[in-house]
Short mmCIF file of C-alpha atoms and ligand atoms in Angstrom, two decimals:
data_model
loop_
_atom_site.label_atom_id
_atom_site.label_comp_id
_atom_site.label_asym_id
_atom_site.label_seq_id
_atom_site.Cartn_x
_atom_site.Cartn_y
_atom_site.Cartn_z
CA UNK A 15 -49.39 -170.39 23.55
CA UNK A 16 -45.86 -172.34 23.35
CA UNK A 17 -43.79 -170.78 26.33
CA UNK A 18 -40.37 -171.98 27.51
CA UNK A 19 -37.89 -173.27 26.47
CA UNK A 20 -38.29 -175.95 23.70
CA UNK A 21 -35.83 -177.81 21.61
CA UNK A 22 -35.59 -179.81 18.73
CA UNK A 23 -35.69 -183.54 18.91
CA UNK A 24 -32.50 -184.05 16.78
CA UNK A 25 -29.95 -181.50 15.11
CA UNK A 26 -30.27 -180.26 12.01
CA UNK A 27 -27.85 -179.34 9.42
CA UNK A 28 -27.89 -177.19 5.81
CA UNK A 29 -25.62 -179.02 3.53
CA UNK A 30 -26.66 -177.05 0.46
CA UNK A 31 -28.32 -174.40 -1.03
CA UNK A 32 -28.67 -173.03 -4.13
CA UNK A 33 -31.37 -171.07 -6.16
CA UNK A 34 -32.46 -169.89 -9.81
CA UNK A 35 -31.74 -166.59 -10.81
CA UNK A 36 -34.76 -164.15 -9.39
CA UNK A 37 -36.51 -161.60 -12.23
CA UNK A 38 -39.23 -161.95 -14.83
CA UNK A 39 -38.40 -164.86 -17.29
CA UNK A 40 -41.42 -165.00 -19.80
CA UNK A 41 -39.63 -168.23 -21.01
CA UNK A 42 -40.06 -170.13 -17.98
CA UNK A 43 -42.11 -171.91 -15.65
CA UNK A 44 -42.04 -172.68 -12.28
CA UNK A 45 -40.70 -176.31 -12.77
CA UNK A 46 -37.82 -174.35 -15.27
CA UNK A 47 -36.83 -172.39 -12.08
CA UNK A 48 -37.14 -174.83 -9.36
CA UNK A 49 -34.59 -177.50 -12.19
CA UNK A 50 -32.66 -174.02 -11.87
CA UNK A 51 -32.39 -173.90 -8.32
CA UNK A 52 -32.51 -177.43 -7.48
CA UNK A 53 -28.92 -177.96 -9.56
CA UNK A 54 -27.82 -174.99 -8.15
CA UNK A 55 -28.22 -176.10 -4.65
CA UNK A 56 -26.68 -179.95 -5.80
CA UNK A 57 -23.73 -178.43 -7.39
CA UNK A 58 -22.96 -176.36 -3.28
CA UNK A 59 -22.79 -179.86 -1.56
CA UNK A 60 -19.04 -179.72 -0.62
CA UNK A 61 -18.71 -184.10 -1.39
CA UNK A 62 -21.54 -184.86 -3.69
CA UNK A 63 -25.26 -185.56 -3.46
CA UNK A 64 -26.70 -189.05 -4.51
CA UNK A 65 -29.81 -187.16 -5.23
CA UNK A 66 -31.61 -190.99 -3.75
CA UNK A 67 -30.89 -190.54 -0.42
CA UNK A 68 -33.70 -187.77 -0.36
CA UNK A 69 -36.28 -188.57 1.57
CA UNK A 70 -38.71 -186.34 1.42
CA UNK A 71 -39.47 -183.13 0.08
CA UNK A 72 -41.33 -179.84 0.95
CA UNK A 73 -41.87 -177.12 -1.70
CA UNK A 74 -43.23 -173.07 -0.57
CA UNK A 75 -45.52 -172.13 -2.92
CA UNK A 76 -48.03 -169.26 -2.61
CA UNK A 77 -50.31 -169.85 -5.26
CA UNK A 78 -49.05 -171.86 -8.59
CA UNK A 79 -52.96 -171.82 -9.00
CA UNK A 80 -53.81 -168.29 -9.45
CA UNK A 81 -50.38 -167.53 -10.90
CA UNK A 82 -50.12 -170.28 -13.70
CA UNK A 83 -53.20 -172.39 -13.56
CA UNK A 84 -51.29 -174.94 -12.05
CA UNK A 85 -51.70 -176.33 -8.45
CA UNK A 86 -51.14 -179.72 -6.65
CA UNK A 87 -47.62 -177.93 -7.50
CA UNK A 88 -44.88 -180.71 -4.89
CA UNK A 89 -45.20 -183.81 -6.74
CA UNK A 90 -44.73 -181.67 -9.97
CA UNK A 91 -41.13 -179.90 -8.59
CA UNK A 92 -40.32 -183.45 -6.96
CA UNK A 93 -41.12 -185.50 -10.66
CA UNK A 94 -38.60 -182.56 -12.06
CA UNK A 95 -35.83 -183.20 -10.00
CA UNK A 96 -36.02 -187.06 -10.23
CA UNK A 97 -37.64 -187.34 -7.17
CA UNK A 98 -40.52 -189.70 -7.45
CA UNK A 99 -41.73 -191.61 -5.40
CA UNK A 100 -40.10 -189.60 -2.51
CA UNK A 101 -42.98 -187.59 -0.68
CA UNK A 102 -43.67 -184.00 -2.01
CA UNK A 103 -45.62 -181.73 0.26
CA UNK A 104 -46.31 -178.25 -0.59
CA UNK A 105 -46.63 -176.01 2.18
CA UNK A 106 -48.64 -172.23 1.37
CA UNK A 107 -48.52 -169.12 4.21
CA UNK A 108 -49.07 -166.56 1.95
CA UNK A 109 -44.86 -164.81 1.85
CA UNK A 110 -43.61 -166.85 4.72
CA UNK A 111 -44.77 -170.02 2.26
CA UNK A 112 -40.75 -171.15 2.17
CA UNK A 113 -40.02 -170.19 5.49
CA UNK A 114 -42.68 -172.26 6.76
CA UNK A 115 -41.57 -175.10 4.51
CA UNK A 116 -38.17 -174.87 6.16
CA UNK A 117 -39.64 -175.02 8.93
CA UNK A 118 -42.00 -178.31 8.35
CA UNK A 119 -38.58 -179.81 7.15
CA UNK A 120 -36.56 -179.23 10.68
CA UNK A 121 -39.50 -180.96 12.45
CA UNK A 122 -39.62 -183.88 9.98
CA UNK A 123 -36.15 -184.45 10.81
CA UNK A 124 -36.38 -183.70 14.64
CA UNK A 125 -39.23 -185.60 14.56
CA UNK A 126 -36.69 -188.96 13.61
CA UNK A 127 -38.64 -189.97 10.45
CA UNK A 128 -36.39 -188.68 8.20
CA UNK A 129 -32.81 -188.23 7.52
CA UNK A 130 -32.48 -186.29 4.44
CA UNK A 131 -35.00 -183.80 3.43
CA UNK A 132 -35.24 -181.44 0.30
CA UNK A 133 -36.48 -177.88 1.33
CA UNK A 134 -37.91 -175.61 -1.89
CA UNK A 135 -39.57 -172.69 -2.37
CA UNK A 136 -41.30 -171.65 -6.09
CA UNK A 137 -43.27 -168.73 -7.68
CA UNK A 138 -43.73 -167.93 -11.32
CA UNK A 139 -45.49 -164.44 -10.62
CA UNK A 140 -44.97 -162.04 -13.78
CA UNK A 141 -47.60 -164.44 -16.21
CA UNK A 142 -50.57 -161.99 -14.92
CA UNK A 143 -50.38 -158.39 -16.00
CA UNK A 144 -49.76 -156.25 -12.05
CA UNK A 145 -53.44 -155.72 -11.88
CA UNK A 146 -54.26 -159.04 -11.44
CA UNK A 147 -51.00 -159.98 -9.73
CA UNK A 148 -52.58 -157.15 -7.37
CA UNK A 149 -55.68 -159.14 -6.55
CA UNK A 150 -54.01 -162.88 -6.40
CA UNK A 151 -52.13 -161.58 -3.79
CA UNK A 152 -54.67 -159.84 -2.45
CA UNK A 153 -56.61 -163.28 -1.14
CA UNK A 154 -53.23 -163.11 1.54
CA UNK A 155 -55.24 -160.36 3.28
CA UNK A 156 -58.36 -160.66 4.74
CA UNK A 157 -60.95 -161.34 1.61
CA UNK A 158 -63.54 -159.75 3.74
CA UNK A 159 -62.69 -156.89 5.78
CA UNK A 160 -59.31 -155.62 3.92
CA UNK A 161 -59.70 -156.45 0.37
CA UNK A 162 -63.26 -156.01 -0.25
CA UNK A 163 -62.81 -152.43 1.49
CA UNK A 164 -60.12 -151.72 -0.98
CA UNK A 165 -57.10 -152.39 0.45
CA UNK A 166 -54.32 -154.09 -1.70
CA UNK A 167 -50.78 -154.79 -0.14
CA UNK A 168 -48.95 -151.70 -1.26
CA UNK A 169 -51.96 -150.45 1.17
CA UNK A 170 -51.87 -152.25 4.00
CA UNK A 171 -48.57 -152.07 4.58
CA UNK A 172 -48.63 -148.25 3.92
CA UNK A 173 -51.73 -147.94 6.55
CA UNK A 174 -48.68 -149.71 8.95
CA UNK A 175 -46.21 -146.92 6.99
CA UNK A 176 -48.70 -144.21 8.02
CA UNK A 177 -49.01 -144.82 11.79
CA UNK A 178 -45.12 -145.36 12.19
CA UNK A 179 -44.48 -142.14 10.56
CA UNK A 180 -47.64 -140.74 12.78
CA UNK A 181 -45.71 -142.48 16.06
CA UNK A 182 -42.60 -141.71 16.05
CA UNK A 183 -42.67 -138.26 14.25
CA UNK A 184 -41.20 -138.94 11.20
CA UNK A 185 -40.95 -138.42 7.39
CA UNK A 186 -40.42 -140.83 4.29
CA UNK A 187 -36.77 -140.70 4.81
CA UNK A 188 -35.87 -143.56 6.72
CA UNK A 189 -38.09 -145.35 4.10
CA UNK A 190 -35.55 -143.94 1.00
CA UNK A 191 -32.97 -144.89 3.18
CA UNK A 192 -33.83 -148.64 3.00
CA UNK A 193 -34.57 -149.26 -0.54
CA UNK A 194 -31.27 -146.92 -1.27
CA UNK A 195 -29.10 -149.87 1.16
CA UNK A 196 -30.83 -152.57 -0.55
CA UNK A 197 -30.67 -151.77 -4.19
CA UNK A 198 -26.82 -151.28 -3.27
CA UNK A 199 -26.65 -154.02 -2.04
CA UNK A 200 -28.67 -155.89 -4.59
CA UNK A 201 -26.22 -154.25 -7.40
CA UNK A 202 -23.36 -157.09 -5.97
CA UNK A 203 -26.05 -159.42 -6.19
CA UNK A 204 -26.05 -161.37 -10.08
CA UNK A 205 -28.83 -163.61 -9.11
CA UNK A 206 -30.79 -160.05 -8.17
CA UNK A 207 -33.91 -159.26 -9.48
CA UNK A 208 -32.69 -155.87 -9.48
CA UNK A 209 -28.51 -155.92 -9.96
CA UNK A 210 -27.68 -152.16 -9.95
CA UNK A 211 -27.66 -149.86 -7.36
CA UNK A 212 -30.05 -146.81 -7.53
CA UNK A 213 -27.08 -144.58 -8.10
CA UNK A 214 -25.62 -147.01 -11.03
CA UNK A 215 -29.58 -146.82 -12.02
CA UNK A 216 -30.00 -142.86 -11.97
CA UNK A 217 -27.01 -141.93 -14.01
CA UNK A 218 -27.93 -144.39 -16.49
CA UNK A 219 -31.54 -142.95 -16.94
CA UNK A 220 -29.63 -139.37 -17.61
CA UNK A 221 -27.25 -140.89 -20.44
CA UNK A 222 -30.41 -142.90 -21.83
CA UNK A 223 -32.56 -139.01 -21.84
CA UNK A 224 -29.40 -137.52 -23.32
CA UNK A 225 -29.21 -140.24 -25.95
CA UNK A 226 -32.85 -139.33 -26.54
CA UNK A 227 -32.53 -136.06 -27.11
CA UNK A 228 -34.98 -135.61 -23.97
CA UNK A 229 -34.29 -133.03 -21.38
CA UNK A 230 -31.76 -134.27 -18.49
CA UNK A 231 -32.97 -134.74 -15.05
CA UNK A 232 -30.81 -132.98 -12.44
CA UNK A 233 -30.51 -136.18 -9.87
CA UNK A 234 -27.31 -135.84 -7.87
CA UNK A 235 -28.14 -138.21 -5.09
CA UNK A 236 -30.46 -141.05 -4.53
CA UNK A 237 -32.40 -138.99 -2.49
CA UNK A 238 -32.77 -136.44 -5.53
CA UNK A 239 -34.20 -139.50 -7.79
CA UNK A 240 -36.15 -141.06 -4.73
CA UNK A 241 -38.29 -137.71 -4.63
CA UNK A 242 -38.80 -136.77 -7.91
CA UNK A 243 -42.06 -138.15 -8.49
CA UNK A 244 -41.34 -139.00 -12.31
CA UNK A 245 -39.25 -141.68 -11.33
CA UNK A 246 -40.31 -142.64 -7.93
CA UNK A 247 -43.88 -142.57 -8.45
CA UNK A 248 -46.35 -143.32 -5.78
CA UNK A 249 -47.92 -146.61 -5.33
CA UNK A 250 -49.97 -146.14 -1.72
CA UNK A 251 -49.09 -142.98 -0.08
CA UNK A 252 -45.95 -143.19 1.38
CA UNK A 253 -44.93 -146.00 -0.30
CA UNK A 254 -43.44 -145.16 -4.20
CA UNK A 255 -42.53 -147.27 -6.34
CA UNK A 256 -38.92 -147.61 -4.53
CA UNK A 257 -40.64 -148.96 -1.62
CA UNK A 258 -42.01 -152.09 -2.64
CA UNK A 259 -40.84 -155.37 -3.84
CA UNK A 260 -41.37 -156.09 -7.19
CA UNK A 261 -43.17 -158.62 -8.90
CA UNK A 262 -40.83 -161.62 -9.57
CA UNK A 263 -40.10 -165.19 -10.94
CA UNK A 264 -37.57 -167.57 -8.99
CA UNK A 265 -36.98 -170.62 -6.63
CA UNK A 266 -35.07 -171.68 -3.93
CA UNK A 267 -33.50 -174.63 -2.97
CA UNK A 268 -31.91 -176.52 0.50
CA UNK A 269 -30.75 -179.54 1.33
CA UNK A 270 -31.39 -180.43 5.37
CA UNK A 271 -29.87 -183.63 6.95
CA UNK A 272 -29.83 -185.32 10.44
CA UNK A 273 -26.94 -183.17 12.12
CA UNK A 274 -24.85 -186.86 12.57
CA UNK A 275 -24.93 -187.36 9.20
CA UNK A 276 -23.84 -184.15 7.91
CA UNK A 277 -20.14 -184.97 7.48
CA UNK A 278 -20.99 -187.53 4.69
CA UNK A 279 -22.10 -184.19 2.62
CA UNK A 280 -19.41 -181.29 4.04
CA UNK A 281 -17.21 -180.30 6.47
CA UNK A 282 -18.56 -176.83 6.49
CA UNK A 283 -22.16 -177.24 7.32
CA UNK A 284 -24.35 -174.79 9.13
CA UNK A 285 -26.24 -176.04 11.93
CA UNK A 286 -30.03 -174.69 12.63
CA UNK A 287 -30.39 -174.33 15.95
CA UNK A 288 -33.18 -172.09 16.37
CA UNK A 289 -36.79 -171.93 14.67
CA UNK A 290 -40.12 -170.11 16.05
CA UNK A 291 -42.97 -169.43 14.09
CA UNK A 292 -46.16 -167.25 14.99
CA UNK A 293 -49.37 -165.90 13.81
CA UNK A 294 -51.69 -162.39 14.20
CA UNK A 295 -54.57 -161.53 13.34
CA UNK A 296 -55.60 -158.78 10.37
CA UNK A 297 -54.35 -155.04 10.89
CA UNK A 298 -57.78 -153.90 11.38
CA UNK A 299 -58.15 -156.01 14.80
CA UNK A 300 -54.29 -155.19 16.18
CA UNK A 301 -54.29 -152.63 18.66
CA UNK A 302 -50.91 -151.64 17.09
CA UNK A 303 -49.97 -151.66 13.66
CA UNK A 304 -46.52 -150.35 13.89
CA UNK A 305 -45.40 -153.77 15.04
CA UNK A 306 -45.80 -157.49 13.73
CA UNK A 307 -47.02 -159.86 17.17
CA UNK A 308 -46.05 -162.97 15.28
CA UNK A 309 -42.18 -162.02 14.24
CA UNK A 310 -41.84 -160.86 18.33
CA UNK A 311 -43.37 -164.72 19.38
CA UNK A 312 -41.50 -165.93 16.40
CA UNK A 313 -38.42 -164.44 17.65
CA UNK A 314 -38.84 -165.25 21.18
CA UNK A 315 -39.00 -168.71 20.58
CA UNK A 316 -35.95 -168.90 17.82
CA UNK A 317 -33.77 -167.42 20.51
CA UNK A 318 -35.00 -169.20 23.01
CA UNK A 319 -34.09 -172.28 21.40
CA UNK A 320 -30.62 -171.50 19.91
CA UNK A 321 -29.96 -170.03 23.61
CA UNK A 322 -28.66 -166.61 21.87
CA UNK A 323 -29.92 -163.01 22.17
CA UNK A 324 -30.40 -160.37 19.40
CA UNK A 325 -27.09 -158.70 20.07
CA UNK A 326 -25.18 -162.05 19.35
CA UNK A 327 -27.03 -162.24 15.87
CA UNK A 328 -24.29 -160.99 13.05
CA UNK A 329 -26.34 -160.52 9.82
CA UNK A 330 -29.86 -161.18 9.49
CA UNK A 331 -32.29 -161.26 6.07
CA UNK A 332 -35.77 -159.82 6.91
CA UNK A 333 -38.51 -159.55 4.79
CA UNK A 334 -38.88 -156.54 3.02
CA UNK A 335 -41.70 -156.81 1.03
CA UNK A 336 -42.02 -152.87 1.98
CA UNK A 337 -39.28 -150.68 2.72
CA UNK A 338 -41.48 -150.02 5.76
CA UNK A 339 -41.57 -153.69 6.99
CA UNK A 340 -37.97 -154.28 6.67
CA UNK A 341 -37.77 -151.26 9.69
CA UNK A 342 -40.66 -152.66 12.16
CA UNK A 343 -38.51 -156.07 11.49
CA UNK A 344 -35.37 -154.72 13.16
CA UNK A 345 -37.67 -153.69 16.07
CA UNK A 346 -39.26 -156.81 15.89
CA UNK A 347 -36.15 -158.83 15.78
CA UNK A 348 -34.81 -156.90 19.08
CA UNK A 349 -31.55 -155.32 17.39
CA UNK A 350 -33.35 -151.54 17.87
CA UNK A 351 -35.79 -150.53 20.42
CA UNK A 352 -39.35 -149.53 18.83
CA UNK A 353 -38.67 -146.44 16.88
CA UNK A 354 -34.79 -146.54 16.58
CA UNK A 355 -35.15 -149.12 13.16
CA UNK A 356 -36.10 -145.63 11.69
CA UNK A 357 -32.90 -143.82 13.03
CA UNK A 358 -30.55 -146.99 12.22
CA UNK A 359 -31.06 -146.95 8.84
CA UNK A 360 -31.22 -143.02 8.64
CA UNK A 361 -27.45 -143.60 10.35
CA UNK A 362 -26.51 -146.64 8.19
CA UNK A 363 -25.88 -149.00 10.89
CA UNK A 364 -27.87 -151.98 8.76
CA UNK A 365 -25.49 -150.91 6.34
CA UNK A 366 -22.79 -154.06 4.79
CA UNK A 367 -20.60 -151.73 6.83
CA UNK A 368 -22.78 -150.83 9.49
CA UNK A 369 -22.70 -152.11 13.37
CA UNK A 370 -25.81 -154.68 11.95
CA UNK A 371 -25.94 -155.56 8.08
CA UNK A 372 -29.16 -156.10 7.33
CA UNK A 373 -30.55 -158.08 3.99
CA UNK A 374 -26.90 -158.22 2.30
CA UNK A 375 -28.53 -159.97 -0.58
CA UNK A 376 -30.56 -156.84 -1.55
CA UNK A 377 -33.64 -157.96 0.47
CA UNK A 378 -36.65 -158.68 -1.33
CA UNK A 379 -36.87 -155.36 -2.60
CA UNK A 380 -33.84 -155.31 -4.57
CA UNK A 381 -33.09 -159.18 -5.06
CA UNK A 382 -36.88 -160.01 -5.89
CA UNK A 383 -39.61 -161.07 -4.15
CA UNK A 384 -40.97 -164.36 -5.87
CA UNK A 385 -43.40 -164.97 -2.92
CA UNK A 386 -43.11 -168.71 -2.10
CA UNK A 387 -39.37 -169.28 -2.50
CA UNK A 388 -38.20 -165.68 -0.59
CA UNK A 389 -38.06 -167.59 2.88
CA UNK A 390 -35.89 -170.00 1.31
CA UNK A 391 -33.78 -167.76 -0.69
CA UNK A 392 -32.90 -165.87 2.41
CA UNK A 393 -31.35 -169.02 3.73
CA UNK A 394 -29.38 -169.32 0.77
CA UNK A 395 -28.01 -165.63 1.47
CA UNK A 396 -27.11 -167.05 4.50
CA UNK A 397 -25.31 -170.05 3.69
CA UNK A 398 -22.91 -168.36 1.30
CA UNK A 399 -21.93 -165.48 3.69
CA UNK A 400 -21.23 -167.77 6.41
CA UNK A 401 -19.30 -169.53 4.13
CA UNK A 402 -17.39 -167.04 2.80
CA UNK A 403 -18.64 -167.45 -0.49
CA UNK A 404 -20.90 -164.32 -1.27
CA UNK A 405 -18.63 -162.58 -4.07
CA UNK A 406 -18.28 -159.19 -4.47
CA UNK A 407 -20.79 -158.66 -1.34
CA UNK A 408 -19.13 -160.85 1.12
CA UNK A 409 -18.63 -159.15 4.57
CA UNK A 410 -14.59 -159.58 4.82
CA UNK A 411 -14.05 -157.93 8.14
CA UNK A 412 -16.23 -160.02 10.57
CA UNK A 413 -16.86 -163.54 11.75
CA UNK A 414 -20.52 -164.23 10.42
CA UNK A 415 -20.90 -167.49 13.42
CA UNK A 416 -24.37 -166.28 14.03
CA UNK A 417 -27.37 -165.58 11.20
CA UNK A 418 -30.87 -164.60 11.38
CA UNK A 419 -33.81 -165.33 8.62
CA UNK A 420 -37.27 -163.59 9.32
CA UNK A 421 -39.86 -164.34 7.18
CA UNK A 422 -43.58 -162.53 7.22
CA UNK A 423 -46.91 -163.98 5.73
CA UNK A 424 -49.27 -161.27 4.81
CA UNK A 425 -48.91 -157.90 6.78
CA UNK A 426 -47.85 -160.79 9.66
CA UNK A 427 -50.77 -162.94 10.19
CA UNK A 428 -47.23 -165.42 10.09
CA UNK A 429 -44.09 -164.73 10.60
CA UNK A 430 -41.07 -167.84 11.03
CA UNK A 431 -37.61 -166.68 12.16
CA UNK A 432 -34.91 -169.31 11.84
CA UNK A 433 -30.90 -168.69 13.31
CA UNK A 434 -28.13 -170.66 11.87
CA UNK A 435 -24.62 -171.00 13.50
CA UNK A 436 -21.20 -171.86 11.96
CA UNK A 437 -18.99 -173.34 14.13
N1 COA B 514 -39.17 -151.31 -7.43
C1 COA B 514 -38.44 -150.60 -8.32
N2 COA B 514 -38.69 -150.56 -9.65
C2 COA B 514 -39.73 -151.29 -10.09
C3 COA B 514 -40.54 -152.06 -9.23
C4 COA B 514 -40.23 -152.05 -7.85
N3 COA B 514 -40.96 -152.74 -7.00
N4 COA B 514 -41.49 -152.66 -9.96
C5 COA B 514 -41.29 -152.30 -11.25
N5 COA B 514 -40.23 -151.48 -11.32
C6 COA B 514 -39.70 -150.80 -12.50
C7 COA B 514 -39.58 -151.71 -13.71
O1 COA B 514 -38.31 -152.31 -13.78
C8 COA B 514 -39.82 -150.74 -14.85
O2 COA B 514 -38.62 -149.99 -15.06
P1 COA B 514 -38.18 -149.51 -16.54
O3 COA B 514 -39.27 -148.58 -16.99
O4 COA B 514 -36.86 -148.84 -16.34
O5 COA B 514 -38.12 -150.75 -17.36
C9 COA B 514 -40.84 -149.78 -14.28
O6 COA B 514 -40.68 -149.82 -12.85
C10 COA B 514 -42.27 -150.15 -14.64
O7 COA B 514 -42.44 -151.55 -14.36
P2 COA B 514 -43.88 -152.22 -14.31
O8 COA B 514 -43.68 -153.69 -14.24
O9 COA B 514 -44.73 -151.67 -15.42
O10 COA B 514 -44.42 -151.70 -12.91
P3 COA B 514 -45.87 -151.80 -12.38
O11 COA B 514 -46.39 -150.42 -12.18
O12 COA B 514 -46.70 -152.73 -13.19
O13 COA B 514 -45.65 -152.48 -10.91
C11 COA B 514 -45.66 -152.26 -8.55
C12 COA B 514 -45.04 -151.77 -9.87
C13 COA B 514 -44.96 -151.54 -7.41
C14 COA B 514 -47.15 -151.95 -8.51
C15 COA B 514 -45.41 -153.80 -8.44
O14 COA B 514 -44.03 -154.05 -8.46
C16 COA B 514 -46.03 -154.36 -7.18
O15 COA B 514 -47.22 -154.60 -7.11
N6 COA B 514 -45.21 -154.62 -6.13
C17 COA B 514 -45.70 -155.14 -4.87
C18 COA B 514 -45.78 -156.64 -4.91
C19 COA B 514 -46.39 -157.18 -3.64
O16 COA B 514 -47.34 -156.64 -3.12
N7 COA B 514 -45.85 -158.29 -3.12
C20 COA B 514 -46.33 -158.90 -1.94
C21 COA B 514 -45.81 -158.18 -0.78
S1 COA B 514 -46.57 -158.65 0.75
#
């Protein structure tokens, strides 16, 4: 296993990022989202992009096959940006699909073969009806001791929901807590999949029963609507409905260069100074579920790196694909000890105006969760709040110099962190 200290062979820069609008778009494909993105992200390079001087390009991308009948998906995005001949590689780790692409295009920079590399991430998910969403994304798990004994991924991650209640003495709470932070969060969030929060969301279901001529529900609070099992039905006991991601269209776009170059594209790049990437094995063979192996390697080895420690991080995106996971993440990550994710959230310190803010964007849960473009779209998160361009959700009252992206495959069988400074 990789142990000490390792660096990368050559700096690496973000110069842009940009990415399509996450939801369910019946008119589009995934080359209609990636164009999307892939403008987006050209139009955020401070002094132009000459989109020639790409080199070479690496696209997330779960499973285009399943999804739209469509695979051998990277030359496809690349020929759709006007990137032939350029080469087009498309990377697939289940979720962590564009996180590991990010990752393959640091080391093909570090590496000194190329200069200029286009990162991408792509799913077109809502074509299938949920059912068979359900099993596509089932063949992430393992085919034959999780999914053939039932399990789908609202269950697995609730079987990890399950023992950390069963651990650390708790309730669904903590759980209600996070998908109440992100939705708020995703409500300031116009590319969100999801752009209201649930209190926004709950009055407008009372005018719309009102306007029916239905009976009223008597929500005051979030919490009121989060356990009234009309609206917040379960999916896998204790995950409801307001605990998972949802099913979701989008892509993701950035544009990495050779740190010495990065002036010819903006003064105000990020620099990437810390990636680690790790695998695990299925839940069934972990000795503990309430914790991901590969995000703690994965983590090790991105701090390691950037020569930072979890206290020095500012704002991090973690992957949420569960309300559940977004808590063992925080563990994970080092900013709580095991167990206190549960009470941070219950005491909104991952709050936008908490001590840690945690998945500004809305998280996957609230901003979407298109499964091969969410690593990348966290970066893009990233990029505009250390810029100081996030818009109505921009964190005014700290200096954002230090930024965290965790990104999980499966229930972890991968997990790639990344940490981006601003000088
Ligand atoms: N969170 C909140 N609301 C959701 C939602 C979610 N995840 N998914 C759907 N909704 C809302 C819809 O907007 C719709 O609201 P409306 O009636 O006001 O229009 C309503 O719930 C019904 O939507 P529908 O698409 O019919 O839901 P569904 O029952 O088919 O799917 C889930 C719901 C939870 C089963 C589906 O989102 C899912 O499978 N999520 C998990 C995806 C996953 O496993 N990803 C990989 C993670 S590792």
């Amino acid at each position: 296993m990789l142990s000490g200290k390792r660096r990368l062979g050559r700096g690496i820069a973000v110069v842009g990022a940009g990415m399509s609008r996450f939801g369910a778009f019946k008119d589009k494909a995934s080359r209609d989202l990636f164009v999307d993105a892939f403008v987006d992200m050209q139009k955020s390079v401070d002094k132009g992009l000459d989109i020639t001087d790409i080199q070479s390009i690496f696209v997330g991308n779960f499973s285009s096959d399943l999804f739209e009948g469509q695979g051998h998906l990277a030359p496809m995005m690349a020929e759709w940006v006007g990137l032939n001949p350029c080469p087009a590689t498309r990377v697939e780790d289940a979720c962590a699909s564009g996180g590991v692409a990010l990752r393959q295009g640091v080391l093909a920079i570090a590496s000194g073969l190329y200069d200029v590399v286009l990162v991408g991430g792509v799913e077109k998910m809502t074509n299938l009806p949920t059912e068979r969403v359900t099993d596509a994304l089932a063949a992430a798990s393992d085919v034959l001791y999780e999914a053939s004994a039932g399990f789908t991924f609202p269950g697995l991650y609730a079987a990890m929901a399950t023992a950390y209640m069963d651990k650390y003495g708790l309730g669904t709470e903590p759980f209600m807590h996070v998908a109440i932070k992100n939705h708020k969060n995703g409500g300031l969030n116009p590319k969100a999949q999801f752009n209201t929060s649930l209190k926004d969301l709950l009055e407008a279901r009372k005018v719309r029963a009102r306007d029916r001529g239905q009976p009223v529900p008597e929500w005051k609070t979030e919490m009121d609507f989060l356990n009234d099992p009309a609206a917040n039905p379960l999916v896998a006991w204790p995950m409801r409905l307001f605990d998972c991601s949802p099913i979701t269209d989008g892509a993701a776009c950035l544009l990495l260069v050779a740190e010495e170059i990065a002036g010819n594209f903006t003064d105000r790049p990020l620099r990437l100074i810390g990636s680690g990437q790790g695998s695990d094995s299925s839940l069934l063979t972990r000795p503990d579920i309430t914790t991901i192996g590969s995000a703690r390697v994965a983590a090790r080895q991105a701090y390691e790196m950037a020569g930072v420690a979890s206290s020095d991080i500012k704002i991090a995106e973690v992957h949420d694909c569960f309300t559940i996971a977004e808590l063992i993440a925080t563990e994970d990550l080092g900013f709580f000890a095991p167990g206190e994710g549960a009470k941070a959230a219950l005491e909104g310190r991952t709050a936008r105006d908490g001590e840690r803010p945690i998945n500004t964007s809305g998280g996957l849960k609230s901003k979407g969760h298109p499964v091969g473009a969410s690593g990348v779209g966290q970066v893009v998160e990233i990029w505009h709040q250390m810029r100081g361009e996030a818009g109505d959700r921009q964190l005014r009252d700290r200096d954002i110099n230090l930024a965290l992206a965790h990104n999980v495959g499966g229930t972890g069988n991968t997990c790639v962190v990344h940490i981006f400074e601003r000088r």
